[in-house]
Short mmCIF file of C-alpha atoms in Angstrom, two decimals:
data_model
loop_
_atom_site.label_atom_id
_atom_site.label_comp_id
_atom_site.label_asym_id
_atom_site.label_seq_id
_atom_site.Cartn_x
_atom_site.Cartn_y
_atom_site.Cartn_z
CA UNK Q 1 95.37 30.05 92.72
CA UNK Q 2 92.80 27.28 92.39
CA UNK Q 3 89.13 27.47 91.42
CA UNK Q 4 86.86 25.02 89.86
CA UNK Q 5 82.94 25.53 89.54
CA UNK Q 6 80.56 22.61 89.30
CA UNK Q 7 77.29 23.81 87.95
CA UNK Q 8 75.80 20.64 89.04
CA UNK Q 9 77.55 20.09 92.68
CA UNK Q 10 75.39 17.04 92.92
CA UNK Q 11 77.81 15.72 90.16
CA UNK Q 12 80.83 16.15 92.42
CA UNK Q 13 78.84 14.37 95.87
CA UNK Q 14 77.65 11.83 93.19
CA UNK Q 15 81.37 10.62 91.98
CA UNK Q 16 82.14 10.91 95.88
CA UNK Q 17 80.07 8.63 96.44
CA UNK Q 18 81.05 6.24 94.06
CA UNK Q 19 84.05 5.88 94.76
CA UNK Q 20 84.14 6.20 99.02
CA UNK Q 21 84.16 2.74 99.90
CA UNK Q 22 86.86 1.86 97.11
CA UNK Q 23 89.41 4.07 98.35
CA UNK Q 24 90.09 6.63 101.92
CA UNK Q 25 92.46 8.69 101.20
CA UNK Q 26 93.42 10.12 97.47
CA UNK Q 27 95.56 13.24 96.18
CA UNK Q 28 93.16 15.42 93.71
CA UNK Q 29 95.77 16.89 91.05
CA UNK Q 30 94.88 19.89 89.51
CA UNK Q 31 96.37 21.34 86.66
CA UNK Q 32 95.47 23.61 83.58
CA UNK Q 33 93.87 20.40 81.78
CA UNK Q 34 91.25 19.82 84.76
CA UNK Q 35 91.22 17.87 87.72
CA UNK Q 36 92.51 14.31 88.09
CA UNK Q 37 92.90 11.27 90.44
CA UNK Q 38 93.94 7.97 90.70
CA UNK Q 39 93.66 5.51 93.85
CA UNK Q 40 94.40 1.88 94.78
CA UNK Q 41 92.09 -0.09 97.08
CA UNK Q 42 94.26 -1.42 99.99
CA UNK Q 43 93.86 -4.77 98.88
CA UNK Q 44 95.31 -3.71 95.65
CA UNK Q 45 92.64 -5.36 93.48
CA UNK Q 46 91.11 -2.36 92.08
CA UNK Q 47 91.39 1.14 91.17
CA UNK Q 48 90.04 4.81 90.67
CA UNK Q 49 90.93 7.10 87.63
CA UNK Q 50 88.97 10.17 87.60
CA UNK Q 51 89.76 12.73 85.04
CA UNK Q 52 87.44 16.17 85.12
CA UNK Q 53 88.10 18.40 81.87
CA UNK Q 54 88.65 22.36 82.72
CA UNK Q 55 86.03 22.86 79.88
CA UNK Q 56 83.35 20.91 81.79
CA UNK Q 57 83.79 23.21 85.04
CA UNK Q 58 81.40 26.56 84.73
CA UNK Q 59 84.87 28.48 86.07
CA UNK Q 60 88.09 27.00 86.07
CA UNK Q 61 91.20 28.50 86.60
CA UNK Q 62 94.24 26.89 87.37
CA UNK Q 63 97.90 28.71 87.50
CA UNK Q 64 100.07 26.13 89.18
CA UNK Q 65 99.99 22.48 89.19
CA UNK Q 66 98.47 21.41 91.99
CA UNK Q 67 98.19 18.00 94.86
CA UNK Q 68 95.89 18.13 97.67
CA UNK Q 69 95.54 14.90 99.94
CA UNK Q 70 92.09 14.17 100.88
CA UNK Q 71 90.54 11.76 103.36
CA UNK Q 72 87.62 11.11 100.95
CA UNK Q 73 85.33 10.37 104.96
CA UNK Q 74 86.48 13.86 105.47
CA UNK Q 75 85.06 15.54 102.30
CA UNK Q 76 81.75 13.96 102.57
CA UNK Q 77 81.19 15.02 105.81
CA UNK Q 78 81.45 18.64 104.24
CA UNK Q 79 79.51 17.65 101.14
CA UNK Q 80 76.66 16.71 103.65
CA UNK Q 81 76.48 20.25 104.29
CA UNK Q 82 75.19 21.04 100.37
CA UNK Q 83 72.26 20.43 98.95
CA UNK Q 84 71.98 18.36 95.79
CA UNK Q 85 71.11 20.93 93.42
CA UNK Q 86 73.93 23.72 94.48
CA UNK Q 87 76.83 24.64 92.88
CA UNK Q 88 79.98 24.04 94.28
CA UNK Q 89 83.20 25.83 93.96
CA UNK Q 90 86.81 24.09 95.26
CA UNK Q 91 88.94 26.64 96.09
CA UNK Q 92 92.79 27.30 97.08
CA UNK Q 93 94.63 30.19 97.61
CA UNK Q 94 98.23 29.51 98.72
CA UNK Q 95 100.82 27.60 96.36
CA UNK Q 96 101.44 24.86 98.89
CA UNK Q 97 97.70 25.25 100.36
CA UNK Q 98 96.93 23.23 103.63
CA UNK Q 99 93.29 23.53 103.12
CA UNK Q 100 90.72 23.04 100.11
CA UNK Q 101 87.54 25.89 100.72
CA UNK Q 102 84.31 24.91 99.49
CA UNK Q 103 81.65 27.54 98.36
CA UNK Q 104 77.95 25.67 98.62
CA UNK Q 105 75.61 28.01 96.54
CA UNK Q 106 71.58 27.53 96.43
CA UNK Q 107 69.05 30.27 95.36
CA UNK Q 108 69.26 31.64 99.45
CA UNK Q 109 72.22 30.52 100.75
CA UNK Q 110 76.00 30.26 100.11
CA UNK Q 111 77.88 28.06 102.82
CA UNK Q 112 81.63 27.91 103.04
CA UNK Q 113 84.00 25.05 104.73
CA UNK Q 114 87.52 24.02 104.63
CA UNK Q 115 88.92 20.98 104.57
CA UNK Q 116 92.22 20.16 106.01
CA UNK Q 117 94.32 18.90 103.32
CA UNK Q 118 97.17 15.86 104.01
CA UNK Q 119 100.39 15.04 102.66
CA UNK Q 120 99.74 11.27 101.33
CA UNK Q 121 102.60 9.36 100.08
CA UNK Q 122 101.31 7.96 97.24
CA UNK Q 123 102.68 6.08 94.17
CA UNK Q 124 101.00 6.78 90.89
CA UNK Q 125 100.90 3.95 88.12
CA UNK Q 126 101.62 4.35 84.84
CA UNK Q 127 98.47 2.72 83.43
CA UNK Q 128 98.74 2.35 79.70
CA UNK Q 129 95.84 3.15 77.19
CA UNK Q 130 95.89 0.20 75.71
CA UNK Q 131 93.75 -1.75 72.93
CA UNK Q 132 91.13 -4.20 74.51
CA UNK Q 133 89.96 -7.33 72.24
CA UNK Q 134 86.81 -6.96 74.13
CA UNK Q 135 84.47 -3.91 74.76
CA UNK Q 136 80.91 -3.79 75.72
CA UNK Q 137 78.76 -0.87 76.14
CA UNK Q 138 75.43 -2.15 78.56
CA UNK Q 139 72.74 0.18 80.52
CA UNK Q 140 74.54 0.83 84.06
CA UNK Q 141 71.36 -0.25 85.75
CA UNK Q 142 71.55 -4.01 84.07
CA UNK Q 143 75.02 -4.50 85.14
CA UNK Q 144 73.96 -3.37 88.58
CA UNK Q 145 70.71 -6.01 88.72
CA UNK Q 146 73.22 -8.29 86.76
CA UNK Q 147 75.85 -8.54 89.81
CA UNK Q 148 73.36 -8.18 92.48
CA UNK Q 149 71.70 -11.50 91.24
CA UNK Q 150 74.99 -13.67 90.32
CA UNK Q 151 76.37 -12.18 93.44
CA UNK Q 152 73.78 -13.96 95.66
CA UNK Q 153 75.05 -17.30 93.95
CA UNK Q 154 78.62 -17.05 94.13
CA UNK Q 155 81.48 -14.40 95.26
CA UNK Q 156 82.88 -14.98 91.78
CA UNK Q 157 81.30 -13.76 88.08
CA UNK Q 158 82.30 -15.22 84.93
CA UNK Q 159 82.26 -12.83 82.18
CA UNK Q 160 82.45 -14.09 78.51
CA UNK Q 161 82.16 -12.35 75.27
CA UNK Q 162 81.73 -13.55 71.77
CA UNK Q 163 80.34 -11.88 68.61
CA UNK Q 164 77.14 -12.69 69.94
CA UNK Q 165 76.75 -10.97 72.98
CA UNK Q 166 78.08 -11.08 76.86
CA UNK Q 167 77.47 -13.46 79.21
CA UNK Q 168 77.88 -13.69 82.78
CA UNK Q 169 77.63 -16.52 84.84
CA UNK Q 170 78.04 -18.65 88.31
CA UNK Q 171 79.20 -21.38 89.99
CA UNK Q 172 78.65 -21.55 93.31
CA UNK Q 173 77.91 -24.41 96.07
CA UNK Q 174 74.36 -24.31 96.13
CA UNK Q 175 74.04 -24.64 91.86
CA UNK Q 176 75.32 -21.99 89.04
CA UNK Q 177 73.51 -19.77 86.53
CA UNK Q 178 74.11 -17.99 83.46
CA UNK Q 179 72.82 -14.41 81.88
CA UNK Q 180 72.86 -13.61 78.52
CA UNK Q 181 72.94 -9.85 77.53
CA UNK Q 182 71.34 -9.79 73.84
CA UNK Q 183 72.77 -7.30 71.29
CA UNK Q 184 70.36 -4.15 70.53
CA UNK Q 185 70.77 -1.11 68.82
CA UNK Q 186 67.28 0.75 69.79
CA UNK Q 187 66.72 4.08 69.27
CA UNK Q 188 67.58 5.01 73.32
CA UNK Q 189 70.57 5.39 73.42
CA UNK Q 190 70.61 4.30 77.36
CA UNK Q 191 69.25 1.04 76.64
CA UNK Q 192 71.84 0.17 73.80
CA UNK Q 193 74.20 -3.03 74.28
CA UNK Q 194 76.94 -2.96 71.61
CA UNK Q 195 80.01 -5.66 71.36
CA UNK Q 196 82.99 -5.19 69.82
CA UNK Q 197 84.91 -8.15 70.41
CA UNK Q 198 88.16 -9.04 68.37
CA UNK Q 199 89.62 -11.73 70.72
CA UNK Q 200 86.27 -13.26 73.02
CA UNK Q 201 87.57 -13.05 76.84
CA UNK Q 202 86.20 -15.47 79.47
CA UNK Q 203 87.09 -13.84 82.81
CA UNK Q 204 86.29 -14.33 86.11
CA UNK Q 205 86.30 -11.43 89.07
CA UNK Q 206 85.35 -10.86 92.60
CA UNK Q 207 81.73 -9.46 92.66
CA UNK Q 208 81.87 -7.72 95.84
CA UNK Q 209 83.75 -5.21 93.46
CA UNK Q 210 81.65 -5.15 90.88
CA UNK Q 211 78.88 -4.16 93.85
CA UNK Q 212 81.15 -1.28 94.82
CA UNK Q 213 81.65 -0.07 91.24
CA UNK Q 214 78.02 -0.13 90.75
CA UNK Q 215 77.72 3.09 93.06
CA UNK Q 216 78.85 5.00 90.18
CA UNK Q 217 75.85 3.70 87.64
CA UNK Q 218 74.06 6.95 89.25
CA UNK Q 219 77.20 9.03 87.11
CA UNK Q 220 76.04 7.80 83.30
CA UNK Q 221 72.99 5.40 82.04
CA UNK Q 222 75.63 3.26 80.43
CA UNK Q 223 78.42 1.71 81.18
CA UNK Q 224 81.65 0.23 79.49
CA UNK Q 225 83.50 -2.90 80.06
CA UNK Q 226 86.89 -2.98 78.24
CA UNK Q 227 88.56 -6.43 78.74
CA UNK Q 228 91.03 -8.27 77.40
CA UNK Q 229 92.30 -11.97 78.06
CA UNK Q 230 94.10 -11.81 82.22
CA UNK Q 231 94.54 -8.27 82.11
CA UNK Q 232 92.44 -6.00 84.50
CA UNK Q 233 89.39 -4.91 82.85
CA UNK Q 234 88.16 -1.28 83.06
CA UNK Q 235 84.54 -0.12 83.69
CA UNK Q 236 84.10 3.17 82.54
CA UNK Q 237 81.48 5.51 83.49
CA UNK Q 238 81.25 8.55 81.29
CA UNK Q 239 80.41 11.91 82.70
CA UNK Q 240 79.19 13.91 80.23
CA UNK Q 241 80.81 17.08 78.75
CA UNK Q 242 83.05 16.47 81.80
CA UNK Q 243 85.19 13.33 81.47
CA UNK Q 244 85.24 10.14 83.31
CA UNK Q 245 85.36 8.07 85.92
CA UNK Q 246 87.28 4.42 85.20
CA UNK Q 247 87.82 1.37 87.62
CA UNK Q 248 89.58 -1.26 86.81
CA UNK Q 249 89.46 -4.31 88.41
CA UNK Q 250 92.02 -7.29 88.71
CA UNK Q 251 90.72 -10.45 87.36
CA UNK Q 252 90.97 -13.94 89.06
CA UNK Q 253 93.46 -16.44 87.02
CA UNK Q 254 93.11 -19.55 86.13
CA UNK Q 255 96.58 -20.79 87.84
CA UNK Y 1 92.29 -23.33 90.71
CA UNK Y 2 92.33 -19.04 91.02
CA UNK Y 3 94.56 -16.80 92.28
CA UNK Y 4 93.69 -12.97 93.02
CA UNK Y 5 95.63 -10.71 90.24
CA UNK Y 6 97.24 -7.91 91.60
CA UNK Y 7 96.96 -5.00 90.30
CA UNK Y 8 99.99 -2.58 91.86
CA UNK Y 9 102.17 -5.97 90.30
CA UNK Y 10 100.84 -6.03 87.05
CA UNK Y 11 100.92 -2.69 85.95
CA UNK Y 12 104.65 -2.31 87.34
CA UNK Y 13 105.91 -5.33 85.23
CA UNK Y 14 104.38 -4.13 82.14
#
């Protein structure tokens, strides 16, 4: 049996959300650790790793490894049905279940739905942890504004890192443009920007990504870019006590 | 010039 209880369900629609237009269909893996996934966009330029600690859940109980296939359309058309402050419990009973159950809980109601679960072939990459010469740590809602604006400019960011700070830029038909994100260490920690940068980077990525990705700013009020020289870089979104939500995103070379 | 890096390739040739 299978039972995970998010005390804040609006958690679970909010990393739904973030991730909806990246991928369609995903296998959820449960296990004793928590719940994980990980999903390639068809285009195979970017990808989902979710990974929800047991210790984060208010009840979690898991006896048997676990993959369910879900068409992520699917499961928001049942997460419509909840309000944003309920709790929500996933559910299985059977070893080899063919449906997920949701439990919606508010102060006066309790709603249940099952979702029909698929059987999705899909490939799972062994993505190393790796050491990144670059890593930035930015206020989610900067990035956002940061990739809205270049994206108007170009399709493709520039990002470059140096001891001194990060720096994205343009070039684009119509002129190009450059943003500088200063170093601060003020006392909120939301509005910190910290560098750590052993090797600078200068990269250069699709930004309609980077607008995708930037769903998931409503998940933490910081975010952090791990790059390192043609290798895909990782934005991670921490979701706290929980875990994390990571996308990486292939860069552009330089041929 | 740029090319698009793919991902599925890179991270089975590691």
């Amino acid at each position: 049996m299978f039972e995970a209880k998010f005390e804040d369900g609006g958690l679970f629609k909010k990393i739904v959300e973030a991730i909806k237009e990246l991928v369609k269909n995903v296998n959820l893996e449960a296990n004793g650790t928590g719940i994980s996934l990980q999903a390639m966009d068809t285009s195979h330029v970017a990808l989902v790793a979710l990974q929800l600690n047991e210790k984060g859940f208010k009840k979690y109980r898991c006896e048997k490894s676990l993959t369910m296939g879900l068409s992520i359309e699917n499961l928001q058309k049942i997460l419509k049905c909840s309000g944003n402050d309920d709790q929500i419990t996933l559910r299985t009973q059977d070893e080899e279940p063919t449906t997920l159950s949701f439990t919606f809980e508010s102060k006066n109601r309790i709603s249940e739905f099952q979702l029909n679960l698929m059987s999705l072939d899909q490939e799972q990459l062994g993505v190393p942890d790796t050491e990144y010469s670059s890593v930035v740590r930015m206020p989610s809602n900067e990035f956002t504004k940061i990739c809205r604006e270049l994206g108007n400019i170009n399709e493709a960011i520039g990002i470059e890192t140096s001891k001194e700070g990060i720096k994205f830029y343009v070039k684009g038909d119509i002129g190009e443009g450059q943003v500088s994100v200063k170093i601060n260490d003020t006392e909120k920690p939301e509005e910190r920007v910290e560098c750590e940068v052993d090797e600078p980077v200068n990269l250069s990525f699709a930004v309609r990504y980077f607008n995708l990705f930037n769903k998931a700013s409503a998940l933490s009020s910081q975010v952090i870019l791990s790059m390192s020289q043609d290798q895909p870089l990782v934005i991670e979104y921490i979701i706290e006590e929980m875990g994390s939500l990571k996308l990486y995103l292939a860069p552009k070379i330089n041929d | 010039q740029f090319y698009q890096l793919n991902l599925k390739e890179f991270y089975k040739n590691l």
